[in-house]
Short mmCIF file of C-alpha atoms and ligand atoms in Angstrom, two decimals:
data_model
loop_
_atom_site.label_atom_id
_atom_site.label_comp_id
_atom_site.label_asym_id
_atom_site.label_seq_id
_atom_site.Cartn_x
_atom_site.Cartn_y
_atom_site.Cartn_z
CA UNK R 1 155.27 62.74 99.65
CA UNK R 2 153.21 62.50 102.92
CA UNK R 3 151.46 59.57 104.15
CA UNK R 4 153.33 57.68 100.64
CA UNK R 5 154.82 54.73 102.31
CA UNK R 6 157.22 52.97 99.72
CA UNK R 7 159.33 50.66 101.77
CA UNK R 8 158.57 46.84 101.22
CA UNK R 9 159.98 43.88 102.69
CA UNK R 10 161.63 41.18 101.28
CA UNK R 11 162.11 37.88 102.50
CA UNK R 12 162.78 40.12 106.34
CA UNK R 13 164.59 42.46 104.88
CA UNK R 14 163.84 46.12 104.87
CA UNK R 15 164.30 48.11 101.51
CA UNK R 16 163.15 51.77 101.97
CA UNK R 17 161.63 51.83 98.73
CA UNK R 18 160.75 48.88 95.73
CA UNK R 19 163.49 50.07 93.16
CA UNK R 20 166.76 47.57 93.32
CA UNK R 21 169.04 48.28 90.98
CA UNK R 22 170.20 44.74 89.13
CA UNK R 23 173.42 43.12 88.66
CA UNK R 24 175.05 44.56 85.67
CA UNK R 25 177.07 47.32 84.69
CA UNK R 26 176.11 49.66 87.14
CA UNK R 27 177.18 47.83 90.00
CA UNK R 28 180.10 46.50 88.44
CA UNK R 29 182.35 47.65 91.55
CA UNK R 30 181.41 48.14 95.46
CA UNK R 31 181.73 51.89 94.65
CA UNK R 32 179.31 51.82 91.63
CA UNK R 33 176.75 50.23 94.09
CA UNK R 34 177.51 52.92 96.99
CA UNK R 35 176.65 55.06 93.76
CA UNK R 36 173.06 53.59 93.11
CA UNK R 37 172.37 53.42 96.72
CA UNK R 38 173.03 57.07 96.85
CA UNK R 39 171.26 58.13 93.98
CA UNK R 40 168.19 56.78 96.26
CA UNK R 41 168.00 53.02 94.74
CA UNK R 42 166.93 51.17 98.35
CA UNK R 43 169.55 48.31 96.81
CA UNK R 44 171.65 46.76 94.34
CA UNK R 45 172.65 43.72 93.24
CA UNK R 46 176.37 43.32 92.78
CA UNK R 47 177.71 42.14 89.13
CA UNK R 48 177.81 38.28 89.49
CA UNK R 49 180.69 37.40 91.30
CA UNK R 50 182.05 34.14 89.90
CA UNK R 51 186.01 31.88 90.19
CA UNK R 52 185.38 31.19 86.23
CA UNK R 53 188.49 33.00 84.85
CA UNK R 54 185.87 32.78 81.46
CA UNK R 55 183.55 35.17 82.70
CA UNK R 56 186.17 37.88 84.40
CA UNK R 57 187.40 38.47 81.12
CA UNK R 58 185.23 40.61 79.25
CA UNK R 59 184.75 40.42 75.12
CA UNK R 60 185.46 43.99 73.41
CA UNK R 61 183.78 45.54 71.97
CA UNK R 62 180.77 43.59 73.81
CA UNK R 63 177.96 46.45 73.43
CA UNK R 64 175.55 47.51 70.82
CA UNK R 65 172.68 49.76 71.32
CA UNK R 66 169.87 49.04 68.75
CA UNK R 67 167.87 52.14 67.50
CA UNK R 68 169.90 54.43 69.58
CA UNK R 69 167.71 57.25 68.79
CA UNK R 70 165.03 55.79 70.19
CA UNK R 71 167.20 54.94 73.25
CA UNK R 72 168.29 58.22 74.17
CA UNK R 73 164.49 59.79 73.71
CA UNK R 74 163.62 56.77 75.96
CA UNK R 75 161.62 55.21 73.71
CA UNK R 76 161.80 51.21 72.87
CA UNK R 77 165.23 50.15 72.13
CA UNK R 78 167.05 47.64 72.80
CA UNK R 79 170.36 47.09 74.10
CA UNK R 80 172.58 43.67 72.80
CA UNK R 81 175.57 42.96 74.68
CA UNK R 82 177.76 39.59 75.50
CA UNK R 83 178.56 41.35 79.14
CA UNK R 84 180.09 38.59 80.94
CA UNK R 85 180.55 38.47 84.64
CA UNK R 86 182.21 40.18 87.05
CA UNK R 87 185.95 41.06 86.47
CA UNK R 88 186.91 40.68 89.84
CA UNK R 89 188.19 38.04 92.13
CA UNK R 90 185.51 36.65 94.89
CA UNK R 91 188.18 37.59 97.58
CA UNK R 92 188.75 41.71 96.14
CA UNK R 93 184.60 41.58 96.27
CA UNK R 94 184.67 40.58 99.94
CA UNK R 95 186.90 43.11 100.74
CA UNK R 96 185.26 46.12 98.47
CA UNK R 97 181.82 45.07 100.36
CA UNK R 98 183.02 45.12 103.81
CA UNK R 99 184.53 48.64 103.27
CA UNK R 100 181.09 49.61 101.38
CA UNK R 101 178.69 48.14 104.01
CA UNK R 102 178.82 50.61 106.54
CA UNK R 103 178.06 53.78 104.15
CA UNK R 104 175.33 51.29 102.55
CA UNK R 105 173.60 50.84 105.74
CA UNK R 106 173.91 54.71 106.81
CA UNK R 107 171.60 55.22 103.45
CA UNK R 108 169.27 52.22 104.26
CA UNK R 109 171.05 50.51 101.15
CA UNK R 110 170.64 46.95 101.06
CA UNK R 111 173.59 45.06 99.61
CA UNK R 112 172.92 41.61 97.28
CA UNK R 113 175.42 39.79 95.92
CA UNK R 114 175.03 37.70 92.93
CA UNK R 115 176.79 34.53 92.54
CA UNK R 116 177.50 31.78 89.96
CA UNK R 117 179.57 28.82 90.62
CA UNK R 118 180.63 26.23 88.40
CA UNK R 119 180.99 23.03 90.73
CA UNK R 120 178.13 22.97 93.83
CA UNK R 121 181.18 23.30 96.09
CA UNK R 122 182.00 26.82 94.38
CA UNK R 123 178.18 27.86 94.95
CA UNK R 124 178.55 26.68 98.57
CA UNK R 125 182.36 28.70 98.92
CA UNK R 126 180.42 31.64 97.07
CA UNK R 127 177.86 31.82 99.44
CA UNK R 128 180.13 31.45 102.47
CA UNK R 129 182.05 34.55 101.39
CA UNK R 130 179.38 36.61 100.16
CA UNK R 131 177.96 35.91 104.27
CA UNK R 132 181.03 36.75 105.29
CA UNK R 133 181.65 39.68 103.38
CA UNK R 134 178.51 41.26 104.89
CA UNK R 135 175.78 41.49 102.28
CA UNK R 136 172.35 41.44 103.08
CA UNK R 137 170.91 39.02 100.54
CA UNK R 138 172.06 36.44 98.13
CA UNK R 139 170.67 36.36 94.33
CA UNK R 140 172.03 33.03 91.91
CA UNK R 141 172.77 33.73 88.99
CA UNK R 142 170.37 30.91 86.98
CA UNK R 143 169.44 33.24 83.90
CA UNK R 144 172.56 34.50 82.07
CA UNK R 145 171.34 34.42 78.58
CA UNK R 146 174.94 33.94 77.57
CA UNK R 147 175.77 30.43 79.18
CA UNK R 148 174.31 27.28 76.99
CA UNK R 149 175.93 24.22 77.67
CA UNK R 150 176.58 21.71 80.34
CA UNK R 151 177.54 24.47 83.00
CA UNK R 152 176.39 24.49 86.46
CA UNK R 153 175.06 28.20 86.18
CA UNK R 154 173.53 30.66 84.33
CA UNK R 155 169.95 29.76 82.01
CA UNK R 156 172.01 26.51 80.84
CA UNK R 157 171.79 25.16 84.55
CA UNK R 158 167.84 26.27 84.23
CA UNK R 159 167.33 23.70 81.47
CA UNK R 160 167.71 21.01 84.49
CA UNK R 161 165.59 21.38 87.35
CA UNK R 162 167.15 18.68 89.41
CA UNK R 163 170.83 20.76 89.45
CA UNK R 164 168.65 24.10 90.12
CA UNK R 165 167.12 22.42 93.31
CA UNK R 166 170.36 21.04 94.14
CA UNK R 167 171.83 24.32 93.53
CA UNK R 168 169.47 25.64 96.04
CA UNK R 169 169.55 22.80 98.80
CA UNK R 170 173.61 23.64 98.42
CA UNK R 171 173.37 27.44 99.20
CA UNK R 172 170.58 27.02 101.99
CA UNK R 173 172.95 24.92 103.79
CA UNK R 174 175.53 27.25 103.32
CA UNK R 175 174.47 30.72 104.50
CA UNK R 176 171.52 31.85 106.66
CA UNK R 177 171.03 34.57 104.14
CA UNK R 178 167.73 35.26 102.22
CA UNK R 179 168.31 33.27 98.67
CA UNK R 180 167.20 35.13 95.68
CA UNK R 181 166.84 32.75 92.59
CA UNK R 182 166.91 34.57 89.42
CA UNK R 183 164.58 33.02 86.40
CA UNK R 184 165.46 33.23 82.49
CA UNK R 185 162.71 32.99 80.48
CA UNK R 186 164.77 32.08 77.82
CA UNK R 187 164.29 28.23 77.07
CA UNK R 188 162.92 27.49 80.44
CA UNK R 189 159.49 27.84 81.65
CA UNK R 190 159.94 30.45 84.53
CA UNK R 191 156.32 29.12 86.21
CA UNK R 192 157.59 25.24 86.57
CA UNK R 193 161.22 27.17 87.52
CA UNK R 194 160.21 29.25 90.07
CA UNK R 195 157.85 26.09 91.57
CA UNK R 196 160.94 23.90 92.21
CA UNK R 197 163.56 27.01 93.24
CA UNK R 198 160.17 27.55 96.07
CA UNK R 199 160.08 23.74 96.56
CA UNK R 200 164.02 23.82 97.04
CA UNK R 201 164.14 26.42 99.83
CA UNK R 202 164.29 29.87 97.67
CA UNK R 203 163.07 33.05 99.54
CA UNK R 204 162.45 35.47 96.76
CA UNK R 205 162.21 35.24 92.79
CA UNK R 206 163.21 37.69 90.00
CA UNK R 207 161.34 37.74 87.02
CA UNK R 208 162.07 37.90 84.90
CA UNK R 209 165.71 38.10 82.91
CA UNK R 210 167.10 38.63 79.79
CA UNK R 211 166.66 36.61 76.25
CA UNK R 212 169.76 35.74 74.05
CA UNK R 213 169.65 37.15 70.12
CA UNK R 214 171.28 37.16 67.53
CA UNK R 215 171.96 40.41 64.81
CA UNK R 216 173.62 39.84 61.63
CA UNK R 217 175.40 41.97 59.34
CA UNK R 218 173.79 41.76 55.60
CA UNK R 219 177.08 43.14 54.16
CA UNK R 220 179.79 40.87 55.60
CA UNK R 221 177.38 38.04 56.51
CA UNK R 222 178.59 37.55 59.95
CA UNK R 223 177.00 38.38 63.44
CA UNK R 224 177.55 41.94 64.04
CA UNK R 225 180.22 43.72 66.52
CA UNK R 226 181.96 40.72 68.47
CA UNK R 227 180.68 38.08 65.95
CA UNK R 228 178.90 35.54 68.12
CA UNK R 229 175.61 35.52 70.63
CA UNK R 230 174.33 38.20 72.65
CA UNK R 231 172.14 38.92 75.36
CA UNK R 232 168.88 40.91 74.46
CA UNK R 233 166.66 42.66 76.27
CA UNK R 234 165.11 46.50 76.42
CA UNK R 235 162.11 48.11 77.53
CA UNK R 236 160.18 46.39 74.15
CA UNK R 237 160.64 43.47 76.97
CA UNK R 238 158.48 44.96 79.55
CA UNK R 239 154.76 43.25 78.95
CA UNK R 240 156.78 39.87 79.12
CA UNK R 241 157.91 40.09 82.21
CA UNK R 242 154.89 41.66 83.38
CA UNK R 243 153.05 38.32 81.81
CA UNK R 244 155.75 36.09 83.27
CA UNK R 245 155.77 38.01 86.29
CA UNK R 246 151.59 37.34 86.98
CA UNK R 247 151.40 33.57 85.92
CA UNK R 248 154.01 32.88 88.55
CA UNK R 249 152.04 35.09 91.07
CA UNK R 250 148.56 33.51 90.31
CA UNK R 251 150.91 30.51 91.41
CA UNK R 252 150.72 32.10 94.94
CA UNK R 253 154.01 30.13 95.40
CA UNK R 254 154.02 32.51 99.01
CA UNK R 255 157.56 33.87 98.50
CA UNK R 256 158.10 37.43 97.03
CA UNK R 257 158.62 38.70 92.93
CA UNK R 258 161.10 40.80 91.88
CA UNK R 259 159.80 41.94 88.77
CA UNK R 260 162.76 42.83 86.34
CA UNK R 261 163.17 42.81 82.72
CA UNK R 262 162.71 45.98 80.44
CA UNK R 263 161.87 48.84 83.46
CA UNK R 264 162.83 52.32 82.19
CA UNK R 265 159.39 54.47 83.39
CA UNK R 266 157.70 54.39 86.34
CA UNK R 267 155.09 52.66 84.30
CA UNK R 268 157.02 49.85 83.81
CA UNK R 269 157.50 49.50 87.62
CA UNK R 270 153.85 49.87 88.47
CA UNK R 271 152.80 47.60 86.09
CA UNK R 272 154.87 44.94 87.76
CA UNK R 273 154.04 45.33 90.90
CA UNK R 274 149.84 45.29 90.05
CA UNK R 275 150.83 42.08 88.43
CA UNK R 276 152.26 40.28 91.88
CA UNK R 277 155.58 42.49 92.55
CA UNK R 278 156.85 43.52 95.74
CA UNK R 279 159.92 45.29 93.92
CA UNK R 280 161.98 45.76 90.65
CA UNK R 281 164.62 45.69 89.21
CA UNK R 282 166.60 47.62 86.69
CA UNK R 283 169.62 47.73 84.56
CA UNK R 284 169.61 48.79 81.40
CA UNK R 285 167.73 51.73 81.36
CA UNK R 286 170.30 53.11 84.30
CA UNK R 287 173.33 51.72 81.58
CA UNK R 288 171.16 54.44 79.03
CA UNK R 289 169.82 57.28 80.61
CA UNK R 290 172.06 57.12 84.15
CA UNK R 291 171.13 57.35 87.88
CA UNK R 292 168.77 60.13 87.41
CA UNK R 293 166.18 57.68 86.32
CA UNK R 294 166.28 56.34 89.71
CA UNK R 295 164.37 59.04 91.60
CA UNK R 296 162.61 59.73 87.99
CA UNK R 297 160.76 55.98 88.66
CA UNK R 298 160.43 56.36 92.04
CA UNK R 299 158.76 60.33 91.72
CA UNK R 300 156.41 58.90 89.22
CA UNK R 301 155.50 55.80 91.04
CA UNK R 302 154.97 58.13 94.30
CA UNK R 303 152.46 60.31 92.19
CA UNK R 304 150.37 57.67 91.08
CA UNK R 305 149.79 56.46 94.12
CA UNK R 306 148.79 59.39 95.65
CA UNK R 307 146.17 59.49 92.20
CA UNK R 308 145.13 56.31 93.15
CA UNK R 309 144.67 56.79 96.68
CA UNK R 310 147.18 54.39 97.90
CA UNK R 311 149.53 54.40 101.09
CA UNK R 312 151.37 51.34 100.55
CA UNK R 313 153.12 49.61 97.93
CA UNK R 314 151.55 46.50 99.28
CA UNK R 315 147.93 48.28 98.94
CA UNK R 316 148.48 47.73 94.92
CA UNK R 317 150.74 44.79 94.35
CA UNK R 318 149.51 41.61 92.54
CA UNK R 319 145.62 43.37 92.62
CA UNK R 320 145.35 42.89 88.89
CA UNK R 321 145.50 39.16 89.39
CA UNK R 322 142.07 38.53 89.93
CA UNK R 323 141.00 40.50 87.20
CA UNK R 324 143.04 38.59 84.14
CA UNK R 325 139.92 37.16 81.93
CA UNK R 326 141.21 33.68 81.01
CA UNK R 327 140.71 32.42 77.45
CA UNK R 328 137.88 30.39 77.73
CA UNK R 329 135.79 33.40 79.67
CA UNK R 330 136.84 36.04 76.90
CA UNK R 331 133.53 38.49 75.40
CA UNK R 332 132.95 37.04 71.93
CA UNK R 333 129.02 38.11 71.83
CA UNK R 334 129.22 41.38 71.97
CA UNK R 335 129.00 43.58 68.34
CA UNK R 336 130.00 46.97 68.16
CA UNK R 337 129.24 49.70 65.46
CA UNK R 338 132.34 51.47 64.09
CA UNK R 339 132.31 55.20 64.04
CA UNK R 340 134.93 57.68 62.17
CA UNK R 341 135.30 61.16 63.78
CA UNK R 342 134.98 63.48 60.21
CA UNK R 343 136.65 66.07 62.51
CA UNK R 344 139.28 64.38 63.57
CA UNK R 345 140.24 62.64 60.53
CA UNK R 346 143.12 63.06 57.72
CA UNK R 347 142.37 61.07 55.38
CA UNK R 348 145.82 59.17 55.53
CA UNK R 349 144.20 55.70 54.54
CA UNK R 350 146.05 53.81 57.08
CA UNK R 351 143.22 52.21 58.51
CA UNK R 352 141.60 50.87 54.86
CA UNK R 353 145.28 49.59 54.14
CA UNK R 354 145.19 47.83 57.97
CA UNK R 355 141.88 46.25 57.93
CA UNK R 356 142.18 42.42 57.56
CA UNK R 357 138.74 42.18 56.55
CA UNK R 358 138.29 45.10 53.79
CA UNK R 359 135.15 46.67 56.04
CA UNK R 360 137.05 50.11 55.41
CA UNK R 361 137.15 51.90 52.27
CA UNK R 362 137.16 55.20 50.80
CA UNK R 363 135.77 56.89 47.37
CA UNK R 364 139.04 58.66 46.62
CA UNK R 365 142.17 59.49 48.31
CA UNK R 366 140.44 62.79 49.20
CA UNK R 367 137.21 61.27 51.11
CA UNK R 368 137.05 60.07 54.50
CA UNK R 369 136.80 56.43 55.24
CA UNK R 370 133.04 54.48 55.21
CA UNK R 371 132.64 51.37 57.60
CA UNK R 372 130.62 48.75 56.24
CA UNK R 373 129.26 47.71 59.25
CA UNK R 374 128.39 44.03 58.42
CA UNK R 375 132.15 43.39 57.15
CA UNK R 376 133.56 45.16 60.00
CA UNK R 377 134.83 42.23 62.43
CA UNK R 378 135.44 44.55 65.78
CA UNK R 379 138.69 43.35 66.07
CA UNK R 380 140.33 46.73 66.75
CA UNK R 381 143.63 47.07 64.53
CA UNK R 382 142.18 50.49 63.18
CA UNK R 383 141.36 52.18 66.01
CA UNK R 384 144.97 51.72 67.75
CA UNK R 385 146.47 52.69 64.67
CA UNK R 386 144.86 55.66 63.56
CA UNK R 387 147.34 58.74 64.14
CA UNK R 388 144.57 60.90 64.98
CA UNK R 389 142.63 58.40 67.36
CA UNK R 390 139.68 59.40 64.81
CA UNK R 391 138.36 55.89 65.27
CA UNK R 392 135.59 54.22 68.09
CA UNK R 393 133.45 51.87 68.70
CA UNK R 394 129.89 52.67 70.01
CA UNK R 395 127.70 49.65 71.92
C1 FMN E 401 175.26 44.66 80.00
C2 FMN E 401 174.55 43.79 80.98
C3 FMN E 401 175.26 43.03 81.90
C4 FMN E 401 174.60 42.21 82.79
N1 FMN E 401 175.32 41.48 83.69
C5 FMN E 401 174.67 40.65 84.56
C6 FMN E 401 175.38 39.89 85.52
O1 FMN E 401 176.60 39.96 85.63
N2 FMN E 401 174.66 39.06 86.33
C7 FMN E 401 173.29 38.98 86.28
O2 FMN E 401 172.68 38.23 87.05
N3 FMN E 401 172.60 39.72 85.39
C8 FMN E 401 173.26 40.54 84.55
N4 FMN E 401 172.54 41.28 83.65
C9 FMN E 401 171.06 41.16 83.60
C10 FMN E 401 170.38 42.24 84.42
O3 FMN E 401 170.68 42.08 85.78
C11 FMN E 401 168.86 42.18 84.25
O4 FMN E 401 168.39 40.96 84.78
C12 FMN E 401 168.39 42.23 82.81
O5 FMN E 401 169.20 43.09 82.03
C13 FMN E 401 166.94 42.66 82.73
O6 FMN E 401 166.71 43.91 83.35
P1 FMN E 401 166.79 45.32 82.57
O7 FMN E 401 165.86 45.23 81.42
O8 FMN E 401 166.41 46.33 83.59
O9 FMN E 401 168.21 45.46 82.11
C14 FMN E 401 173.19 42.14 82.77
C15 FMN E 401 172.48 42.92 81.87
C16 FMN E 401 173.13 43.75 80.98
C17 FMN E 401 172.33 44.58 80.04
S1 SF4 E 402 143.62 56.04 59.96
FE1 SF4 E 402 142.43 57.61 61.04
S2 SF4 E 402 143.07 59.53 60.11
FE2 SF4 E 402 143.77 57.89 58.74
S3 SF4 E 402 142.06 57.69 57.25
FE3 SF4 E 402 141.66 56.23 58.89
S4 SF4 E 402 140.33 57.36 60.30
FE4 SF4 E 402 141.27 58.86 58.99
S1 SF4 E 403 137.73 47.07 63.71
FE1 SF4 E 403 138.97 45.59 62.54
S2 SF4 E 403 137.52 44.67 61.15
FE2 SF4 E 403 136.55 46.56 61.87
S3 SF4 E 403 137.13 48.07 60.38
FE3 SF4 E 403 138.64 48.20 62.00
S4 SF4 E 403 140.30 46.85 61.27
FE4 SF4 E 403 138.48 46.37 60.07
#
């Protein structure tokens, strides 16, 4: 679109536009990244390359879309898996990227490898090949919602902040690459996280990542599918990471977000980005509705800016900041009168059943709903959840 400017820069490096496709599924391969870079993602991030034999070998089944009807209309789902890592050896990745990196670069693909080592030496040998093997950026893996105990990476390495700043000191020694540390918000806080990964040398944070769940089966009263843990995440996840995403920008911690975690619309992405983003990333809604959603999100985020008026991705990022009302400064004075639109309504009830404080009722199923005025508490559950938007309140 003219005079639409999306590139942004990260840490020095260029990315043509904000959408970076995360490590997962769809980038399980050097070839399925040449594939998102084509389908006009400005990068990916390679599955996590790891030497834990554990993690190359993956559970089956180990996928389980919840409400799937909802997932292929695009509305909230949510997608469980107990994905592991990547399948392949460090050494076949170093050889798939070199042979990748030159049609990555003739897109304007940027190429990030994400790594997970169990020992600080295998970070540090990680990081050396990764360099080696030519990518452009280096993401830790310090949020797989799958790893728990005593282990040196995933979110059970987040749940001790000295090993993630050792972690960090490690790689930054290691490679002259721009370090990417990923934050769970799963049973870490990712504010105090993302303060020491800054503190310890990071160049760039994602927020946010996936949680772990759990879905069992009433019938034969064991977890579902594989039987154990699974990761959990979905676009239901989207205004968490878009909360998580603006407390660690009001941080002004002056290195840039990657907001991630539950993208599937444009929406999602500009939402991020108001709330301290320079890019996104996304996963699972490629896994669901394929590549096409790549230029989908970046169409949509094009049009809006040109609706708003804005050149540059950096015109709108973290500009909602300022304007989060804390607590204490919230508008308690202020009364309302309730009005119901006779035109508009149905008389489904939905509203007298919702109301916490009785303040709607109704002479008969047949009759449209009175307020009483001096019960009504202007908290706002019926007007969101009328199906006719029937409901207002007037100053
Ligand atoms: C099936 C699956 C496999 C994943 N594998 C990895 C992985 O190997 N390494 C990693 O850092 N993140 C992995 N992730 C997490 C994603 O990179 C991403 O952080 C997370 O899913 C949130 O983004 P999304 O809502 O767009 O999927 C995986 C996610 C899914 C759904
Ligand atoms: S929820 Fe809306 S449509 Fe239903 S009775 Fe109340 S005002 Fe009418
Ligand atoms: S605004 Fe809240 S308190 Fe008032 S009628 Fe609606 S649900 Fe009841």
């Amino acid at each position: 679109m003219a005079g639409i400017d999306l590139s942004v820069n990260i840490s020095g490096v260029d990315f043509k536009n904000p959408l970076i496709v995360a490590s997962g599924p769809p980038t399980l391969s050097a070839e399925h990244v040449l594939k998102c870079i084509r389908a006009g993602a400005a990068g990916a991030v390679t599955k996590t390359i790891t030497y834990d034999v554990t993690q190359q070998v993956q559970p089956k089944p180990r996928m389980l879309v919840v409400n799937p009807e909802d997932a292929l209309r695009n509305r909230f789902y949510s997608l469980y898996s107990i994905d592991l890592m990547s399948e392949y050896r460090p050494e076949l990745w170093l050889r798939q990227i070199s042979e990748a990196k030159k049609e990555a670069k003739a897109h304007g693909g940027v190429i990030i490898a994400s790594i997970a080592g169990r020992t600080f030496e295998e970070w540090e040998k990680l990081a050396k090949l990764v360099e080696e093997a030519g990518v452009d950026m280096v993401e830790l893996n310090l949020s797989c919602p799958h790893l728990e105990k005593n282990v040196l990476m995933g979110r059970a390495v987040s749940s001790s902040p000295e090993k993630v700043s050792e972690i960090l000191k490690t790689i930054k020694k290691a490679t002259s690459l721009p370090v990417i540390g990923k934050l769970t918000p799963h049973g870490a806080n990712p504010v105090e996280l993302a303060r020491i990964m800054v503190s310890s040398g990071v160049n760039a944070l994602v927020s946010t990542a996936r949680f772990q769940g759990l879905i069992v089966d009433l019938e034969t009263m064991r977890p579902v599918s594989w039987g154990g843990f699974g990761g959990y995440g979905g676009p239901w996840q989207i205004p968490i990471s878009v909360s998580w995403t603006a407390h660690i920008a009001m941080e002004r911690l002056g290195v840039p977000l990657i907001g991630s975690g539950g993208v599937s619309k444009w929406e999602d992405a500009v939402q991020l980005i108001l709330a301290g983003a320079s890019a996104i990333q996304v996963c699972t809604a490629i896994m669901i509705n394929g590549l096409k959603i790549i230029p989908e999100i970046l169409r949509g985020i094009e049009e809006w800016m040109v609706s708003k008026g804005f050149q540059n991705i950096a015109d709108f990022s973290g500009t909602i900041i300022d304007r989060i009302v804390p607590l204490e400064k919230l508008e308690r004075r202020k009364r309302f009168r309730l009005y119901i639109d006779a035109e508009k309504c149905v008389k489904c009830g939905v509203c007298i059943r919702v109301c916490p404080y009785g303040a709607l009722k109704a002479v008969n199923t047949a009759s449209i709903p009175e307020p009483e005025q001096e019960e009504c508490d202007n908290c706002g559950l019926c007007l969101s959840i009328c199906p006719r938007r029937a409901i207002s309140f007037k100053e």
